[in-house]
Amino acid sequence: MTNHSEPAGLTGEAKITLRTAGELAEALPYLLGFRPDDSIVLVALHKGRFGGRVRLGIPERTEDWEAVARQMAQCLIGECERRDGHPDSVVAFLCQDASAPGPDAGPRIMQWLRPLAQLLRTECGALDVPVTEALCLSEGRYWSYCCARAKCCPAEGNVIETDGTSVMAATAAFAGIQVRGSLGRLRARLAPLETALVTDQTRALDAAAMDLVPRILAGTPRKEVEAATLDLAHLVMRRLADAPGAADALAADLKDDELLAHDEAASLILGLQDRLTRDRAAEWMEGEEAVHALRLWRALARRCVGPYGEHAAAPLALVGWVAWSLGDTVEADQALEMALGADPRYTFARLLNEARADGLDPEPVRRSLRARRTDPDPDPDPDPDPDPDPDLDSDSASDTSAGTVEGEATSAGGVDGPRPSAVAVPGGAADPGMSRATRGLEAALRRRGER
């Protein structure tokens, strides 16, 4: 098969040549930064080098497969043409484990997904980009849909090497590339709780809403609600910082949940529905302050239970923003995808998602938020980033998240005219206007488009 090269590390100085389907299967988690499950992944190739990539969950309904295959092919190839030119070919991965493991589970999954693999090949081919390899990854084994030779592609599949002794694993370790756990475990850290805490947390959210909304309607100044929300957030962040850490992510999240009371979580979730308060919280984006803020935003996302699921858009967008600011693009992409799932109209998350997919550097947004600390009153200037040429270089191999597959983000609401404050109400999140951080994102994206 055709050789493919992948630069290891940020500099790309170390290169790995992948010659077989097995090496491609092993390399996938290193390309994405996590182990995908229930996923379609398409990776573009440019002159033997990996380029852009898209990932989306496998639809449960087979009737949706054709539309999804077309959408993913158009998204990947269109984005590649905009950045790096027309790709030479595509490698497709279908990753799914069986719900009931058994000796024939992998082969059954492979046969089940075969029509989807063919649709991906057809849709990419219709755009004049051949799929040179299509692999099914299931139950620790891989199968090639492009090879019918039993000698190299037996019916029972081939084992994916995961012992960490391969050239790919060694080079990635040397380059400092880390692979997270499965996609499911990443998303579980941000998903609503499914424990005995749900009932008490829902009651606390109801009580907080019944307290806050009448106060706002009675004329309580927005600044007063903002100050109370940020003071409480500071208090909880200090509590998290003082608590002993845990090496395991699940154990760390459980500890954080124990340190956050139901009424505190409810007050913070509702307070963050105001976009200006959310912007002030987004200023905690660097250094140790950002680390503790990230823990708090994750915990709040997990507390958006029951009818308050839409409220998760605010803390999830903050998780995405802080993770991106800290250089963790894997968590950033998943958090933003989940934020858009909670509320597809949430402007801050949509613009952040577009900025990530477009390969922007987060510094222009950080600059805008730093200015907010020195200038507490947002100015009417719709372009808060005066730098005419910020460093917005993109990485040609950067991931295009599934949220981008659904369509390019556009700002909700214009930059002209009055910008009313969002009010937290029991019905869900609101973001009708353009806050300073949102305008900073829009300005950076507009400059990138003009280039």
PDB file of C-alpha atoms in Angstrom, residues 247-370:
ATOM      1  CA  ALA A 247      -3.865  11.090  39.582  1.00  0.00           C
ATOM      2  CA  ASP A 248      -6.872   9.378  38.021  1.00  0.00           C
ATOM      3  CA  ALA A 249      -9.268  11.688  36.170  1.00  0.00           C
ATOM      4  CA  LEU A 250     -12.396   9.919  37.416  1.00  0.00           C
ATOM      5  CA  ALA A 251     -11.219  10.049  41.037  1.00  0.00           C
ATOM      6  CA  ALA A 252     -10.340  13.739  40.627  1.00  0.00           C
ATOM      7  CA  ASP A 253     -13.799  14.531  39.253  1.00  0.00           C
ATOM      8  CA  LEU A 254     -15.490  12.672  42.109  1.00  0.00           C
ATOM      9  CA  LYS A 255     -13.476  14.705  44.626  1.00  0.00           C
ATOM     10  CA  ASP A 256     -14.417  17.941  42.903  1.00  0.00           C
ATOM     11  CA  ASP A 257     -18.090  16.930  42.951  1.00  0.00           C
ATOM     12  CA  GLU A 258     -17.869  16.328  46.710  1.00  0.00           C
ATOM     13  CA  LEU A 259     -16.429  19.819  47.226  1.00  0.00           C
ATOM     14  CA  LEU A 260     -19.242  21.569  45.355  1.00  0.00           C
ATOM     15  CA  ALA A 261     -22.568  21.928  47.172  1.00  0.00           C
ATOM     16  CA  HIS A 262     -25.848  21.656  45.270  1.00  0.00           C
ATOM     17  CA  ASP A 263     -26.922  25.225  46.024  1.00  0.00           C
ATOM     18  CA  GLU A 264     -23.497  26.587  45.045  1.00  0.00           C
ATOM     19  CA  ALA A 265     -23.585  24.733  41.722  1.00  0.00           C
ATOM     20  CA  ALA A 266     -27.115  25.956  41.033  1.00  0.00           C
ATOM     21  CA  SER A 267     -26.263  29.607  41.729  1.00  0.00           C
ATOM     22  CA  LEU A 268     -23.174  29.448  39.532  1.00  0.00           C
ATOM     23  CA  ILE A 269     -24.935  27.699  36.640  1.00  0.00           C
ATOM     24  CA  LEU A 270     -27.721  30.275  36.567  1.00  0.00           C
ATOM     25  CA  GLY A 271     -25.364  33.203  37.075  1.00  0.00           C
ATOM     26  CA  LEU A 272     -23.220  32.142  34.108  1.00  0.00           C
ATOM     27  CA  GLN A 273     -26.212  32.341  31.766  1.00  0.00           C
ATOM     28  CA  ASP A 274     -25.531  36.078  31.622  1.00  0.00           C
ATOM     29  CA  ARG A 275     -23.017  36.513  28.810  1.00  0.00           C
ATOM     30  CA  LEU A 276     -21.149  39.401  30.459  1.00  0.00           C
ATOM     31  CA  THR A 277     -20.715  37.398  33.661  1.00  0.00           C
ATOM     32  CA  ARG A 278     -19.509  34.485  31.527  1.00  0.00           C
ATOM     33  CA  ASP A 279     -16.965  36.805  29.884  1.00  0.00           C
ATOM     34  CA  ARG A 280     -15.624  37.846  33.265  1.00  0.00           C
ATOM     35  CA  ALA A 281     -15.285  34.168  34.184  1.00  0.00           C
ATOM     36  CA  ALA A 282     -13.511  33.532  30.871  1.00  0.00           C
ATOM     37  CA  GLU A 283     -10.727  35.864  32.033  1.00  0.00           C
ATOM     38  CA  TRP A 284      -9.443  32.982  34.231  1.00  0.00           C
ATOM     39  CA  MET A 285      -7.637  31.484  31.257  1.00  0.00           C
ATOM     40  CA  GLU A 286      -3.924  31.366  32.136  1.00  0.00           C
ATOM     41  CA  GLY A 287      -1.617  29.739  34.687  1.00  0.00           C
ATOM     42  CA  GLU A 288      -2.781  28.020  37.856  1.00  0.00           C
ATOM     43  CA  GLU A 289      -5.937  30.120  37.895  1.00  0.00           C
ATOM     44  CA  ALA A 290      -6.989  28.513  34.608  1.00  0.00           C
ATOM     45  CA  VAL A 291      -6.333  24.995  35.931  1.00  0.00           C
ATOM     46  CA  HIS A 292      -8.651  25.505  38.904  1.00  0.00           C
ATOM     47  CA  ALA A 293     -11.266  27.286  36.767  1.00  0.00           C
ATOM     48  CA  LEU A 294     -11.260  24.366  34.341  1.00  0.00           C
ATOM     49  CA  ARG A 295     -12.048  21.969  37.191  1.00  0.00           C
ATOM     50  CA  LEU A 296     -14.945  24.168  38.270  1.00  0.00           C
ATOM     51  CA  TRP A 297     -16.419  24.506  34.764  1.00  0.00           C
ATOM     52  CA  ARG A 298     -16.254  20.724  34.295  1.00  0.00           C
ATOM     53  CA  ALA A 299     -18.036  20.183  37.611  1.00  0.00           C
ATOM     54  CA  LEU A 300     -20.749  22.708  36.707  1.00  0.00           C
ATOM     55  CA  ALA A 301     -21.301  21.037  33.324  1.00  0.00           C
ATOM     56  CA  ARG A 302     -21.895  17.756  35.148  1.00  0.00           C
ATOM     57  CA  ARG A 303     -24.499  19.449  37.393  1.00  0.00           C
ATOM     58  CA  CYS A 304     -26.694  20.637  34.490  1.00  0.00           C
ATOM     59  CA  VAL A 305     -29.116  17.782  35.013  1.00  0.00           C
ATOM     60  CA  GLY A 306     -32.737  17.095  34.115  1.00  0.00           C
ATOM     61  CA  PRO A 307     -34.560  20.035  32.510  1.00  0.00           C
ATOM     62  CA  TYR A 308     -31.452  22.211  32.900  1.00  0.00           C
ATOM     63  CA  GLY A 309     -29.443  20.428  30.207  1.00  0.00           C
ATOM     64  CA  GLU A 310     -29.466  23.484  27.928  1.00  0.00           C
ATOM     65  CA  HIS A 311     -27.820  25.538  30.680  1.00  0.00           C
ATOM     66  CA  ALA A 312     -24.684  23.397  30.187  1.00  0.00           C
ATOM     67  CA  ALA A 313     -23.794  25.423  27.079  1.00  0.00           C
ATOM     68  CA  ALA A 314     -22.205  28.139  29.247  1.00  0.00           C
ATOM     69  CA  PRO A 315     -19.898  25.989  31.437  1.00  0.00           C
ATOM     70  CA  LEU A 316     -19.089  23.702  28.483  1.00  0.00           C
ATOM     71  CA  ALA A 317     -18.113  26.700  26.356  1.00  0.00           C
ATOM     72  CA  LEU A 318     -15.879  27.869  29.214  1.00  0.00           C
ATOM     73  CA  VAL A 319     -14.302  24.392  29.387  1.00  0.00           C
ATOM     74  CA  GLY A 320     -13.651  24.600  25.650  1.00  0.00           C
ATOM     75  CA  TRP A 321     -12.202  28.092  25.866  1.00  0.00           C
ATOM     76  CA  VAL A 322      -9.900  27.461  28.852  1.00  0.00           C
ATOM     77  CA  ALA A 323      -8.730  24.093  27.507  1.00  0.00           C
ATOM     78  CA  TRP A 324      -7.910  25.723  24.161  1.00  0.00           C
ATOM     79  CA  SER A 325      -6.127  28.594  25.900  1.00  0.00           C
ATOM     80  CA  LEU A 326      -4.034  26.044  27.846  1.00  0.00           C
ATOM     81  CA  GLY A 327      -3.158  24.169  24.641  1.00  0.00           C
ATOM     82  CA  ASP A 328      -5.437  21.156  25.162  1.00  0.00           C
ATOM     83  CA  THR A 329      -7.202  21.074  21.805  1.00  0.00           C
ATOM     84  CA  VAL A 330      -8.588  17.566  22.364  1.00  0.00           C
ATOM     85  CA  GLU A 331     -10.717  18.532  25.380  1.00  0.00           C
ATOM     86  CA  ALA A 332     -11.511  21.896  23.796  1.00  0.00           C
ATOM     87  CA  ASP A 333     -13.016  20.287  20.710  1.00  0.00           C
ATOM     88  CA  GLN A 334     -15.096  17.789  22.685  1.00  0.00           C
ATOM     89  CA  ALA A 335     -16.373  20.444  25.103  1.00  0.00           C
ATOM     90  CA  LEU A 336     -17.383  22.782  22.285  1.00  0.00           C
ATOM     91  CA  GLU A 337     -19.112  19.979  20.421  1.00  0.00           C
ATOM     92  CA  MET A 338     -21.087  19.152  23.571  1.00  0.00           C
ATOM     93  CA  ALA A 339     -21.886  22.845  24.165  1.00  0.00           C
ATOM     94  CA  LEU A 340     -23.405  23.075  20.703  1.00  0.00           C
ATOM     95  CA  GLY A 341     -25.301  19.878  21.399  1.00  0.00           C
ATOM     96  CA  ALA A 342     -26.780  21.504  24.509  1.00  0.00           C
ATOM     97  CA  ASP A 343     -27.657  24.726  22.669  1.00  0.00           C
ATOM     98  CA  PRO A 344     -26.841  24.992  18.930  1.00  0.00           C
ATOM     99  CA  ARG A 345     -27.550  28.761  19.032  1.00  0.00           C
ATOM    100  CA  TYR A 346     -25.029  29.560  21.760  1.00  0.00           C
ATOM    101  CA  THR A 347     -22.934  32.209  20.012  1.00  0.00           C
ATOM    102  CA  PHE A 348     -19.789  31.991  22.134  1.00  0.00           C
ATOM    103  CA  ALA A 349     -19.480  28.230  21.608  1.00  0.00           C
ATOM    104  CA  ARG A 350     -20.224  28.499  17.881  1.00  0.00           C
ATOM    105  CA  LEU A 351     -17.531  31.104  17.305  1.00  0.00           C
ATOM    106  CA  LEU A 352     -15.020  29.229  19.463  1.00  0.00           C
ATOM    107  CA  ASN A 353     -15.752  26.075  17.491  1.00  0.00           C
ATOM    108  CA  GLU A 354     -15.249  27.891  14.196  1.00  0.00           C
ATOM    109  CA  ALA A 355     -12.013  29.427  15.464  1.00  0.00           C
ATOM    110  CA  ARG A 356     -10.694  25.997  16.498  1.00  0.00           C
ATOM    111  CA  ALA A 357     -11.664  24.441  13.171  1.00  0.00           C
ATOM    112  CA  ASP A 358     -10.099  27.380  11.333  1.00  0.00           C
ATOM    113  CA  GLY A 359      -6.749  26.899  13.067  1.00  0.00           C
ATOM    114  CA  LEU A 360      -6.738  30.280  14.812  1.00  0.00           C
ATOM    115  CA  ASP A 361      -4.396  31.101  17.659  1.00  0.00           C
ATOM    116  CA  PRO A 362      -6.259  31.893  20.926  1.00  0.00           C
ATOM    117  CA  GLU A 363      -4.050  34.901  21.693  1.00  0.00           C
ATOM    118  CA  PRO A 364      -6.319  37.545  20.057  1.00  0.00           C
ATOM    119  CA  VAL A 365      -9.167  36.420  22.327  1.00  0.00           C
ATOM    120  CA  ARG A 366      -6.875  36.367  25.363  1.00  0.00           C
ATOM    121  CA  ARG A 367      -5.806  39.902  24.466  1.00  0.00           C
ATOM    122  CA  SER A 368      -9.421  41.010  24.344  1.00  0.00           C
ATOM    123  CA  LEU A 369     -10.173  39.474  27.738  1.00  0.00           C
ATOM    124  CA  ARG A 370      -7.038  40.957  29.318  1.00  0.00           C
TER     125      ARG A 370
END
